[in-house]
PDB file of C-alpha atoms in Angstrom:
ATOM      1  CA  UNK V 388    -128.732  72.072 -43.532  1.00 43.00           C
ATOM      2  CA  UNK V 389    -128.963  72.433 -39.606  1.00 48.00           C
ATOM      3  CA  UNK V 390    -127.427  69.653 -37.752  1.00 53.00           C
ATOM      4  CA  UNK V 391    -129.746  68.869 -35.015  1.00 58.00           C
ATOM      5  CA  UNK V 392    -128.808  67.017 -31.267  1.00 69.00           C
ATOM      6  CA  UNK V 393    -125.956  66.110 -29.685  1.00 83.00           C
ATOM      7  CA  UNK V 394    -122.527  65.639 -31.218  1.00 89.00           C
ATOM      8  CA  UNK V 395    -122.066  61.901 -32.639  1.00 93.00           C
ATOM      9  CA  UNK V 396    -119.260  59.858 -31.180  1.00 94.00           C
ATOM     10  CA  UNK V 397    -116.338  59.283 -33.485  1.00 94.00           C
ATOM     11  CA  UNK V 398    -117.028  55.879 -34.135  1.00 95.00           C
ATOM     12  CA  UNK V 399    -120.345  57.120 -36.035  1.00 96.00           C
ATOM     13  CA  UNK V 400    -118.496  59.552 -37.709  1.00 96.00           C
ATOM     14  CA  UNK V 401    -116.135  57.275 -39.113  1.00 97.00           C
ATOM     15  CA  UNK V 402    -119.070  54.966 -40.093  1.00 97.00           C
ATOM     16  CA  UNK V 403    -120.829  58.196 -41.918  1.00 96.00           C
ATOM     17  CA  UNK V 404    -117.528  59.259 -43.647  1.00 97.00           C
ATOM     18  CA  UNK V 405    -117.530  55.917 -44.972  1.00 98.00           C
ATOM     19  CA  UNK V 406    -121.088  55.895 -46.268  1.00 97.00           C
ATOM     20  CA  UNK V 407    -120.154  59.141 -47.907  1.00 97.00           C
ATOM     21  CA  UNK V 408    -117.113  57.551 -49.771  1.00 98.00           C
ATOM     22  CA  UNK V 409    -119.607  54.827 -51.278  1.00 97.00           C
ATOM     23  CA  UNK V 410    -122.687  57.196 -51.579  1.00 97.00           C
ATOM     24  CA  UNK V 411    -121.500  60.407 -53.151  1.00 97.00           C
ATOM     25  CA  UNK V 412    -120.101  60.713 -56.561  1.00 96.00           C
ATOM     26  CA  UNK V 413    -118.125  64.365 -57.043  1.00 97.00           C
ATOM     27  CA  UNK V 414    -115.020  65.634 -54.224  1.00 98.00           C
ATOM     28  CA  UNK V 415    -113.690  68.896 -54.645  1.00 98.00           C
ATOM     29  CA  UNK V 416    -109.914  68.368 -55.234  1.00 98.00           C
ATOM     30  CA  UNK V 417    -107.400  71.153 -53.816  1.00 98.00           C
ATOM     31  CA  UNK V 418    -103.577  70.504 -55.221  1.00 98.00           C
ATOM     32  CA  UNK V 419    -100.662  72.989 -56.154  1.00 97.00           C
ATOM     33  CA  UNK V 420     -98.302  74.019 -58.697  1.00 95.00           C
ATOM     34  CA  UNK V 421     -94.936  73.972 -57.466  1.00 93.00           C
ATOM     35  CA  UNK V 422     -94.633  78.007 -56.908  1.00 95.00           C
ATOM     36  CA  UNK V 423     -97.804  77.264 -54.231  1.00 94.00           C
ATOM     37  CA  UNK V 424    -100.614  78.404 -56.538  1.00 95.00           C
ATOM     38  CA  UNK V 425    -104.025  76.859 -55.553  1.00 96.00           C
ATOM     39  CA  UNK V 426    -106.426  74.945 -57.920  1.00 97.00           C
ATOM     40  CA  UNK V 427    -109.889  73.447 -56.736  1.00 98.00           C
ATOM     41  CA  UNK V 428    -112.040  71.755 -59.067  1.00 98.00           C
ATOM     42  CA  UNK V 429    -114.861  69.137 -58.049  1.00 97.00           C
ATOM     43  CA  UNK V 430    -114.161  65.161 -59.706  1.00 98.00           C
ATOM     44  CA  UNK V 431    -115.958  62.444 -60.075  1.00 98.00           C
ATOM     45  CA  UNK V 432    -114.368  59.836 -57.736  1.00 98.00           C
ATOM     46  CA  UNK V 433    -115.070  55.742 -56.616  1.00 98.00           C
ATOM     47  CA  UNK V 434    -114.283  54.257 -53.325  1.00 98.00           C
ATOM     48  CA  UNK V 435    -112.338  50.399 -53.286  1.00 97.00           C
ATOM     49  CA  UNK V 436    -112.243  50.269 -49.399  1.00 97.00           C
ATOM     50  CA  UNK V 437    -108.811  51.422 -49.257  1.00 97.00           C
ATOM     51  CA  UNK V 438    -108.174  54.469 -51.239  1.00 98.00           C
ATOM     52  CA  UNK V 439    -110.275  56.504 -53.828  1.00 98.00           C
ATOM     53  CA  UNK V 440    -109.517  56.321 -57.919  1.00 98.00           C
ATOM     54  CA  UNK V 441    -110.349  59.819 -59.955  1.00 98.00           C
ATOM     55  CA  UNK V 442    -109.482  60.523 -63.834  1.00 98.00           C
ATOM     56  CA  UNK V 443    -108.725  63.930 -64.996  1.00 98.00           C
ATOM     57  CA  UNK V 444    -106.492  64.866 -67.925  1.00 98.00           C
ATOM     58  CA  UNK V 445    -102.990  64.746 -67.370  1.00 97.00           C
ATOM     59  CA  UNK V 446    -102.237  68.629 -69.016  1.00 96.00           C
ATOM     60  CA  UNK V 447    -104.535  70.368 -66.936  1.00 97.00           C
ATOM     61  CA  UNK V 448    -103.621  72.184 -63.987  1.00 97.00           C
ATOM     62  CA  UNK V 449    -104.863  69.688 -61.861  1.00 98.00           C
ATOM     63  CA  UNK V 450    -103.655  66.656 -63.218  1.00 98.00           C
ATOM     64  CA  UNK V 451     -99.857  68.812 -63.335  1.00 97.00           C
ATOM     65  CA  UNK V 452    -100.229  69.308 -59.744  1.00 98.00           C
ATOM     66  CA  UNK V 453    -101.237  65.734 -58.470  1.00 98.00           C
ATOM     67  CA  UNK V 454     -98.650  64.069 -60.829  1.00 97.00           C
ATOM     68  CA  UNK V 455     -95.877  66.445 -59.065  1.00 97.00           C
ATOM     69  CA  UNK V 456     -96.793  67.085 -56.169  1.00 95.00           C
ATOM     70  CA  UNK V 457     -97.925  63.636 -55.060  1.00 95.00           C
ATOM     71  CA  UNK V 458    -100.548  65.186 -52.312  1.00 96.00           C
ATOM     72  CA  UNK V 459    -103.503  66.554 -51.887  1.00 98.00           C
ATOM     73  CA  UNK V 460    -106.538  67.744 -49.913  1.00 98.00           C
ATOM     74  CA  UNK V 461    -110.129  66.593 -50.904  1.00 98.00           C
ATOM     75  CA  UNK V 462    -113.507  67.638 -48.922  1.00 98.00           C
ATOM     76  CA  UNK V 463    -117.479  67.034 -49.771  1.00 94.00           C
ATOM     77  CA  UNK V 464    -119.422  70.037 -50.665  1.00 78.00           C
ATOM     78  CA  UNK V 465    -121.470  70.730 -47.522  1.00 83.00           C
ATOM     79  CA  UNK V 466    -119.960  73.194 -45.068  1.00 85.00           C
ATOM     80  CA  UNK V 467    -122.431  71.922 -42.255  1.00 87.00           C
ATOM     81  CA  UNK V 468    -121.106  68.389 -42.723  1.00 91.00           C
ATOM     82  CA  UNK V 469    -117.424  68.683 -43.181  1.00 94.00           C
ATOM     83  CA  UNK V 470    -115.070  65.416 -44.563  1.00 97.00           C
ATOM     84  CA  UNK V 471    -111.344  66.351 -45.241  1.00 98.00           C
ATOM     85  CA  UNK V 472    -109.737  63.570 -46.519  1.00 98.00           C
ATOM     86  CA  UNK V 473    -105.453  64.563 -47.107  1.00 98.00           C
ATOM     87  CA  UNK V 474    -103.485  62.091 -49.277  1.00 98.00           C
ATOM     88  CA  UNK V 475    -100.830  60.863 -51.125  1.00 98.00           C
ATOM     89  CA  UNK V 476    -101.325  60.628 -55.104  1.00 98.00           C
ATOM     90  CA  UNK V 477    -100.497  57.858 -56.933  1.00 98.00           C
ATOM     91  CA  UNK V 478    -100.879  58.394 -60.966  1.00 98.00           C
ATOM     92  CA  UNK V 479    -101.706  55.996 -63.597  1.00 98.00           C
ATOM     93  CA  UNK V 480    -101.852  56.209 -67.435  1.00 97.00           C
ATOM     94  CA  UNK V 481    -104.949  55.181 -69.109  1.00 95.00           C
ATOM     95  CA  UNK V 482    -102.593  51.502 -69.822  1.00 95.00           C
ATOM     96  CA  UNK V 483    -101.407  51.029 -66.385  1.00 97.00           C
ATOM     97  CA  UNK V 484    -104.971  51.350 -64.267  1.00 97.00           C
ATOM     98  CA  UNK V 485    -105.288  48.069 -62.935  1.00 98.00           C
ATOM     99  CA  UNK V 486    -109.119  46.899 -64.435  1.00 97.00           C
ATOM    100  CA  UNK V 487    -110.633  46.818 -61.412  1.00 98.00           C
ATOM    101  CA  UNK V 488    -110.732  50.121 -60.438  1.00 98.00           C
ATOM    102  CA  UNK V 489    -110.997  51.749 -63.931  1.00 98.00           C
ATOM    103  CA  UNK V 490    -114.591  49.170 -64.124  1.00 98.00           C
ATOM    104  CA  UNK V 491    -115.284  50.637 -60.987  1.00 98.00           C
ATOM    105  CA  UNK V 492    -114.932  54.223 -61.653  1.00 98.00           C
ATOM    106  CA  UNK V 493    -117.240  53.124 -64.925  1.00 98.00           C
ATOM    107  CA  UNK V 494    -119.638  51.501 -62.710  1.00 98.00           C
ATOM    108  CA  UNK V 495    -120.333  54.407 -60.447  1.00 97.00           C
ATOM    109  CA  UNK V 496    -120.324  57.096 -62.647  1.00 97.00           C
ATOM    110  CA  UNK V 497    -121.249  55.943 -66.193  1.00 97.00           C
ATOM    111  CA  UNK V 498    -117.828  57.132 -68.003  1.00 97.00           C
ATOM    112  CA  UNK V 499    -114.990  55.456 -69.046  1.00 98.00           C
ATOM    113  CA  UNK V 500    -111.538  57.459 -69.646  1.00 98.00           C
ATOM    114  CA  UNK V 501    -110.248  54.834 -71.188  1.00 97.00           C
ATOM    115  CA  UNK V 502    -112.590  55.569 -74.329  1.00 96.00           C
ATOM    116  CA  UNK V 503    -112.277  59.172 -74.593  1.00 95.00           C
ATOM    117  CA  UNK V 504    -111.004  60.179 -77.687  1.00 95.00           C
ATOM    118  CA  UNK V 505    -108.822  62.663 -75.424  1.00 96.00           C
ATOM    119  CA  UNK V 506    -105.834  61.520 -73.108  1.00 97.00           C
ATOM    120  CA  UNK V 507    -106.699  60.842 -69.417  1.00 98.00           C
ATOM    121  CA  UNK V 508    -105.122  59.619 -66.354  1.00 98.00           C
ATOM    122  CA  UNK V 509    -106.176  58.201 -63.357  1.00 98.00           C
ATOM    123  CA  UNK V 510    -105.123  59.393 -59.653  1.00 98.00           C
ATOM    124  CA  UNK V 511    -105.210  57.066 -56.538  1.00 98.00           C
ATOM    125  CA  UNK V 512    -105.609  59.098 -53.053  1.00 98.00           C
ATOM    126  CA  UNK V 513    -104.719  56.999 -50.257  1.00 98.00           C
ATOM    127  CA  UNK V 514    -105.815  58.673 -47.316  1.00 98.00           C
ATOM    128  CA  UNK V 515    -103.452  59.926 -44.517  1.00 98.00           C
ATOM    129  CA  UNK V 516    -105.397  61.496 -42.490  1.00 98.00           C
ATOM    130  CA  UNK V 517    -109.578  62.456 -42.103  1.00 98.00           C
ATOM    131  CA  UNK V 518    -111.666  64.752 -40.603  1.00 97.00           C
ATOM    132  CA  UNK V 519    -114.922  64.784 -39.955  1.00 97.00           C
ATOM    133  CA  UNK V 520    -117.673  66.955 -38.401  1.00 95.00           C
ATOM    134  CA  UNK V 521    -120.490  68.960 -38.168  1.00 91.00           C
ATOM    135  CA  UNK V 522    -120.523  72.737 -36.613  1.00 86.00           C
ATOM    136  CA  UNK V 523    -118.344  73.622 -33.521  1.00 86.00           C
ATOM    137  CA  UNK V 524    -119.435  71.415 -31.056  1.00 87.00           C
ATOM    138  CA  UNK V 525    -117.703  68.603 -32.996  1.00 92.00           C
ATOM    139  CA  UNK V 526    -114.705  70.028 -33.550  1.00 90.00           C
ATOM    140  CA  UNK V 527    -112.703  68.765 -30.554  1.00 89.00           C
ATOM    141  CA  UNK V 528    -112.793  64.986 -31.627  1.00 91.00           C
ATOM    142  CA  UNK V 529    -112.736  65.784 -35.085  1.00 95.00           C
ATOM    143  CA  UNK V 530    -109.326  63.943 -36.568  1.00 97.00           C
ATOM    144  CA  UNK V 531    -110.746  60.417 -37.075  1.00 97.00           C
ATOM    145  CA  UNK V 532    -107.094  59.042 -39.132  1.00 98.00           C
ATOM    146  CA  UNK V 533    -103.989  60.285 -38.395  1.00 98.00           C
ATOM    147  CA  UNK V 534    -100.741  58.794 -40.751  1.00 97.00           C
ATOM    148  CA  UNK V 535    -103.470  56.254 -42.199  1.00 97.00           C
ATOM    149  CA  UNK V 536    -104.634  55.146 -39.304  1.00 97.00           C
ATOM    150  CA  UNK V 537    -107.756  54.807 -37.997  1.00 97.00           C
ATOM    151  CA  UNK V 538    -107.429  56.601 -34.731  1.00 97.00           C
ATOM    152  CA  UNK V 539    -111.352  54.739 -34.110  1.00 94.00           C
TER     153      UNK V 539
END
């Protein structure tokens, strides 16, 4: 993908970041054990406006990781079109998701944890901070939320 014109202002930026959330349906998910050891694996996600939901069994690696270590660092696929979203986890067993969002995460992508025959959780990212952009020359005005905030 080649990113044609001018760099876009940060106000589109956030406005395409947020079409992303809603649009796309898989985030590659970066989290650590506690003696630092990386694990990235791609999850199916859904949007509420506020924070996104995921589900992932509880056992493996990843699920250790964003249980304990309560943060993490998610990104889209494309390297031409970059989205790093950092955040802080929240977890919730299959009988705590509140309905809402485990409908939603049913709605989008056509599975439901809660009938698996094996154990799943749900994990809540609230985003901390965002970047977005695409090639160098949008690098300088890149940080679009900084300690939840949107800085546009």
């Amino acid at each position: 993908m080649t990113i044609m014109g001018g760099a876009r202002s940060p106000e589109r930026r956030k406005q395409d970041v947020l079409e992303r959330l809603e649009r796309e349906t898989d985030i590659w998910v970066a989290s650590a054990d506690g003696h630092g050891v990386p694990c990235l694996v791609a999850l199916w996600f859904v949007w509420d406006g506020e924070a996104l939901w995921m589900a992932t069994r509880p056992g493996n690696p990843t699920g250790r990781n964003l249980r304990t270590g309560r943060r993490t660092r998610l990104a889209f696929g494309d390297t031409r079109d970059v989205v790093l979203i950092d955040g802080e986890v929240e977890v919730y067993d299959i009988d705590e998701v509140p309905a809402a969002a485990a409908e939603a995460f049913r709605a989008k992508t056509g599975w439901d944890p809660r009938n698996d025959s094996a154990t799943y959780a749900y994990y809540r990212v609230r985003p901390c901070a965002v970047q977005a952009w695409h090639e160098q020359h949008e690098l300088p005005q890149r940080h679009l939320m900084r300690n939840g905030m949107w800085l546009v």
